[in-house]
Amino acid sequence: MIVRDLKEARNSERHVFSEGWDSVRLLLKGDQMGFSFHITTIHEGAELQMHYKNHLESVYCISGEGSIEDCATGETHAIRPGVMYALDKHDKHVLRGKTEMVMACCFNPPVTGKEVHGPDGAYALEVDEVA
């Protein structure tokens, strides 16, 4: 059984910071669950272009407001508490924080813990994750 406290994890190497967001990675690849689980804060006013070419992600909004734009279709969806979205086709997207948003995120395959978005908006895939 794995038990972690969000407050404690915020004060550890599991708390990762990047431009426009920060994320507490509560479950990582090393936990051997087959997915990773994060509590991510999207900063107010952030406009994040992302494209998870190597990972699938589902996201649930706990608090705050913003939007997500599907770059393939131009369609924009409002995000508010209670809204979930899943990037089931490695969807290239733009996430915008109207206010600070707190999100619960799940990644498959799991991330290792230190990833930040590359120039293409993606997390790199570890060589051993290809198998």
PDB file of C-alpha atoms in Angstrom:
ATOM      1  CA  MET A   1       0.000   0.000   0.000  1.00  0.00           C
ATOM      2  CA  ILE A   2       1.212   3.479  -0.875  1.00  0.00           C
ATOM      3  CA  VAL A   3       0.092   6.428   1.240  1.00  0.00           C
ATOM      4  CA  ARG A   4       1.330   9.962   0.574  1.00  0.00           C
ATOM      5  CA  ASP A   5       0.349  13.328   2.004  1.00  0.00           C
ATOM      6  CA  LEU A   6       0.013  16.188  -0.501  1.00  0.00           C
ATOM      7  CA  LYS A   7       1.347  18.759   2.011  1.00  0.00           C
ATOM      8  CA  GLU A   8       4.437  16.650   2.670  1.00  0.00           C
ATOM      9  CA  ALA A   9       4.994  15.970  -1.036  1.00  0.00           C
ATOM     10  CA  ARG A  10       4.881  19.714  -1.751  1.00  0.00           C
ATOM     11  CA  ASN A  11       8.034  20.049   0.351  1.00  0.00           C
ATOM     12  CA  SER A  12       9.932  17.319  -1.495  1.00  0.00           C
ATOM     13  CA  GLU A  13      11.569  16.562  -4.833  1.00  0.00           C
ATOM     14  CA  ARG A  14       8.108  15.435  -6.024  1.00  0.00           C
ATOM     15  CA  HIS A  15       7.124  19.117  -6.432  1.00  0.00           C
ATOM     16  CA  VAL A  16       8.192  20.209  -9.920  1.00  0.00           C
ATOM     17  CA  PHE A  17       8.026  23.794 -11.180  1.00  0.00           C
ATOM     18  CA  SER A  18       7.853  25.123 -14.730  1.00  0.00           C
ATOM     19  CA  GLU A  19       6.662  28.237 -16.525  1.00  0.00           C
ATOM     20  CA  GLY A  20       2.914  28.626 -16.008  1.00  0.00           C
ATOM     21  CA  TRP A  21       2.452  25.574 -13.806  1.00  0.00           C
ATOM     22  CA  ASP A  22       3.715  23.483 -10.936  1.00  0.00           C
ATOM     23  CA  SER A  23       2.940  19.866 -10.153  1.00  0.00           C
ATOM     24  CA  VAL A  24       3.143  17.546  -7.175  1.00  0.00           C
ATOM     25  CA  ARG A  25       3.759  14.034  -8.476  1.00  0.00           C
ATOM     26  CA  LEU A  26       2.113  11.739  -5.934  1.00  0.00           C
ATOM     27  CA  LEU A  27       2.600   8.535  -7.936  1.00  0.00           C
ATOM     28  CA  LEU A  28       5.515   8.015 -10.300  1.00  0.00           C
ATOM     29  CA  LYS A  29       6.877   5.297 -12.551  1.00  0.00           C
ATOM     30  CA  GLY A  30       8.995   3.970  -9.669  1.00  0.00           C
ATOM     31  CA  ASP A  31       5.816   3.229  -7.703  1.00  0.00           C
ATOM     32  CA  GLN A  32       5.013   0.537 -10.308  1.00  0.00           C
ATOM     33  CA  MET A  33       1.300   1.325 -10.619  1.00  0.00           C
ATOM     34  CA  GLY A  34       1.316   1.561 -14.427  1.00  0.00           C
ATOM     35  CA  PHE A  35       0.325   5.244 -14.341  1.00  0.00           C
ATOM     36  CA  SER A  36       1.397   8.409 -12.576  1.00  0.00           C
ATOM     37  CA  PHE A  37      -0.890  10.695 -10.577  1.00  0.00           C
ATOM     38  CA  HIS A  38      -0.282  14.414 -10.046  1.00  0.00           C
ATOM     39  CA  ILE A  39      -1.937  17.423  -8.476  1.00  0.00           C
ATOM     40  CA  THR A  40      -1.065  20.218 -10.882  1.00  0.00           C
ATOM     41  CA  THR A  41      -1.656  23.938 -10.505  1.00  0.00           C
ATOM     42  CA  ILE A  42      -2.084  25.962 -13.685  1.00  0.00           C
ATOM     43  CA  HIS A  43      -1.200  29.559 -12.898  1.00  0.00           C
ATOM     44  CA  GLU A  44      -3.649  32.383 -13.545  1.00  0.00           C
ATOM     45  CA  GLY A  45      -3.112  33.823 -17.028  1.00  0.00           C
ATOM     46  CA  ALA A  46      -1.041  30.864 -18.223  1.00  0.00           C
ATOM     47  CA  GLU A  47      -1.331  29.820 -21.871  1.00  0.00           C
ATOM     48  CA  LEU A  48       0.330  26.441 -22.278  1.00  0.00           C
ATOM     49  CA  GLN A  49       0.776  24.751 -25.653  1.00  0.00           C
ATOM     50  CA  MET A  50       1.146  21.028 -25.049  1.00  0.00           C
ATOM     51  CA  HIS A  51       1.295  17.883 -27.109  1.00  0.00           C
ATOM     52  CA  TYR A  52       1.750  14.624 -25.208  1.00  0.00           C
ATOM     53  CA  LYS A  53       2.964  12.530 -28.132  1.00  0.00           C
ATOM     54  CA  ASN A  54       4.247   9.803 -25.810  1.00  0.00           C
ATOM     55  CA  HIS A  55       1.645   9.792 -23.041  1.00  0.00           C
ATOM     56  CA  LEU A  56      -2.118   9.620 -22.583  1.00  0.00           C
ATOM     57  CA  GLU A  57      -3.521  11.958 -19.930  1.00  0.00           C
ATOM     58  CA  SER A  58      -6.791  12.447 -18.098  1.00  0.00           C
ATOM     59  CA  VAL A  59      -7.421  15.593 -16.068  1.00  0.00           C
ATOM     60  CA  TYR A  60     -10.104  16.512 -13.514  1.00  0.00           C
ATOM     61  CA  CYS A  61     -10.568  20.141 -12.458  1.00  0.00           C
ATOM     62  CA  ILE A  62     -10.754  20.519  -8.682  1.00  0.00           C
ATOM     63  CA  SER A  63     -10.861  24.327  -8.593  1.00  0.00           C
ATOM     64  CA  GLY A  64     -10.488  27.367 -10.823  1.00  0.00           C
ATOM     65  CA  GLU A  65     -11.557  28.248 -14.337  1.00  0.00           C
ATOM     66  CA  GLY A  66     -10.006  28.170 -17.761  1.00  0.00           C
ATOM     67  CA  SER A  67     -10.275  26.490 -21.128  1.00  0.00           C
ATOM     68  CA  ILE A  68      -8.710  23.869 -23.342  1.00  0.00           C
ATOM     69  CA  GLU A  69      -8.435  24.277 -27.099  1.00  0.00           C
ATOM     70  CA  ASP A  70      -8.108  21.298 -29.446  1.00  0.00           C
ATOM     71  CA  CYS A  71      -5.483  22.450 -31.959  1.00  0.00           C
ATOM     72  CA  ALA A  72      -6.722  19.991 -34.616  1.00  0.00           C
ATOM     73  CA  THR A  73     -10.289  21.314 -34.662  1.00  0.00           C
ATOM     74  CA  GLY A  74     -10.019  24.761 -33.056  1.00  0.00           C
ATOM     75  CA  GLU A  75     -12.793  23.739 -30.664  1.00  0.00           C
ATOM     76  CA  THR A  76     -12.521  25.256 -27.188  1.00  0.00           C
ATOM     77  CA  HIS A  77     -14.028  23.752 -24.036  1.00  0.00           C
ATOM     78  CA  ALA A  78     -14.596  25.528 -20.737  1.00  0.00           C
ATOM     79  CA  ILE A  79     -12.863  24.080 -17.696  1.00  0.00           C
ATOM     80  CA  ARG A  80     -14.345  24.555 -14.233  1.00  0.00           C
ATOM     81  CA  PRO A  81     -14.643  22.416 -11.100  1.00  0.00           C
ATOM     82  CA  GLY A  82     -16.145  19.034 -11.953  1.00  0.00           C
ATOM     83  CA  VAL A  83     -15.027  19.009 -15.604  1.00  0.00           C
ATOM     84  CA  MET A  84     -12.784  16.175 -16.835  1.00  0.00           C
ATOM     85  CA  TYR A  85     -10.959  15.924 -20.127  1.00  0.00           C
ATOM     86  CA  ALA A  86      -8.941  13.051 -21.571  1.00  0.00           C
ATOM     87  CA  LEU A  87      -6.260  13.383 -24.227  1.00  0.00           C
ATOM     88  CA  ASP A  88      -7.024   9.979 -25.710  1.00  0.00           C
ATOM     89  CA  LYS A  89      -5.514  10.647 -29.142  1.00  0.00           C
ATOM     90  CA  HIS A  90      -2.317  12.404 -28.024  1.00  0.00           C
ATOM     91  CA  ASP A  91      -4.229  15.616 -28.764  1.00  0.00           C
ATOM     92  CA  LYS A  92      -2.185  18.756 -29.334  1.00  0.00           C
ATOM     93  CA  HIS A  93      -3.848  21.412 -27.190  1.00  0.00           C
ATOM     94  CA  VAL A  94      -3.634  24.820 -25.559  1.00  0.00           C
ATOM     95  CA  LEU A  95      -4.556  25.068 -21.887  1.00  0.00           C
ATOM     96  CA  ARG A  96      -5.477  28.518 -20.609  1.00  0.00           C
ATOM     97  CA  GLY A  97      -5.881  29.511 -16.970  1.00  0.00           C
ATOM     98  CA  LYS A  98      -8.476  32.248 -16.533  1.00  0.00           C
ATOM     99  CA  THR A  99      -7.885  31.864 -12.790  1.00  0.00           C
ATOM    100  CA  GLU A 100      -5.526  29.550 -10.948  1.00  0.00           C
ATOM    101  CA  MET A 101      -6.691  25.990 -11.631  1.00  0.00           C
ATOM    102  CA  VAL A 102      -5.957  22.968  -9.470  1.00  0.00           C
ATOM    103  CA  MET A 103      -6.120  19.761 -11.485  1.00  0.00           C
ATOM    104  CA  ALA A 104      -5.819  16.048 -10.712  1.00  0.00           C
ATOM    105  CA  CYS A 105      -3.900  14.415 -13.571  1.00  0.00           C
ATOM    106  CA  CYS A 106      -3.185  10.814 -14.527  1.00  0.00           C
ATOM    107  CA  PHE A 107      -0.520   9.847 -17.097  1.00  0.00           C
ATOM    108  CA  ASN A 108       0.007   6.577 -18.946  1.00  0.00           C
ATOM    109  CA  PRO A 109       2.767   5.546 -19.271  1.00  0.00           C
ATOM    110  CA  PRO A 110       3.788   6.997 -15.921  1.00  0.00           C
ATOM    111  CA  VAL A 111       6.293   9.815 -15.717  1.00  0.00           C
ATOM    112  CA  THR A 112       9.503   9.438 -13.725  1.00  0.00           C
ATOM    113  CA  GLY A 113       9.111  12.693 -11.807  1.00  0.00           C
ATOM    114  CA  LYS A 114      11.335  15.418 -13.245  1.00  0.00           C
ATOM    115  CA  GLU A 115       9.818  15.858 -16.706  1.00  0.00           C
ATOM    116  CA  VAL A 116       9.008  19.310 -18.006  1.00  0.00           C
ATOM    117  CA  HIS A 117       7.572  20.154 -21.405  1.00  0.00           C
ATOM    118  CA  GLY A 118      10.035  20.203 -24.275  1.00  0.00           C
ATOM    119  CA  PRO A 119       9.948  22.748 -27.125  1.00  0.00           C
ATOM    120  CA  ASP A 120       7.230  20.669 -28.818  1.00  0.00           C
ATOM    121  CA  GLY A 121       5.048  20.672 -25.663  1.00  0.00           C
ATOM    122  CA  ALA A 122       5.676  16.991 -24.936  1.00  0.00           C
ATOM    123  CA  TYR A 123       7.340  14.975 -22.214  1.00  0.00           C
ATOM    124  CA  ALA A 124      10.158  12.781 -23.481  1.00  0.00           C
ATOM    125  CA  LEU A 125       9.634   9.027 -23.486  1.00  0.00           C
ATOM    126  CA  GLU A 126      12.220   6.944 -21.694  1.00  0.00           C
ATOM    127  CA  VAL A 127      13.881   4.304 -23.862  1.00  0.00           C
ATOM    128  CA  ASP A 128      12.660   1.455 -21.640  1.00  0.00           C
ATOM    129  CA  GLU A 129       9.057   2.717 -21.938  1.00  0.00           C
ATOM    130  CA  VAL A 130       8.951   1.789 -25.644  1.00  0.00           C
ATOM    131  CA  ALA A 131       8.873  -1.962 -24.961  1.00  0.00           C
TER     132      ALA A 131
END
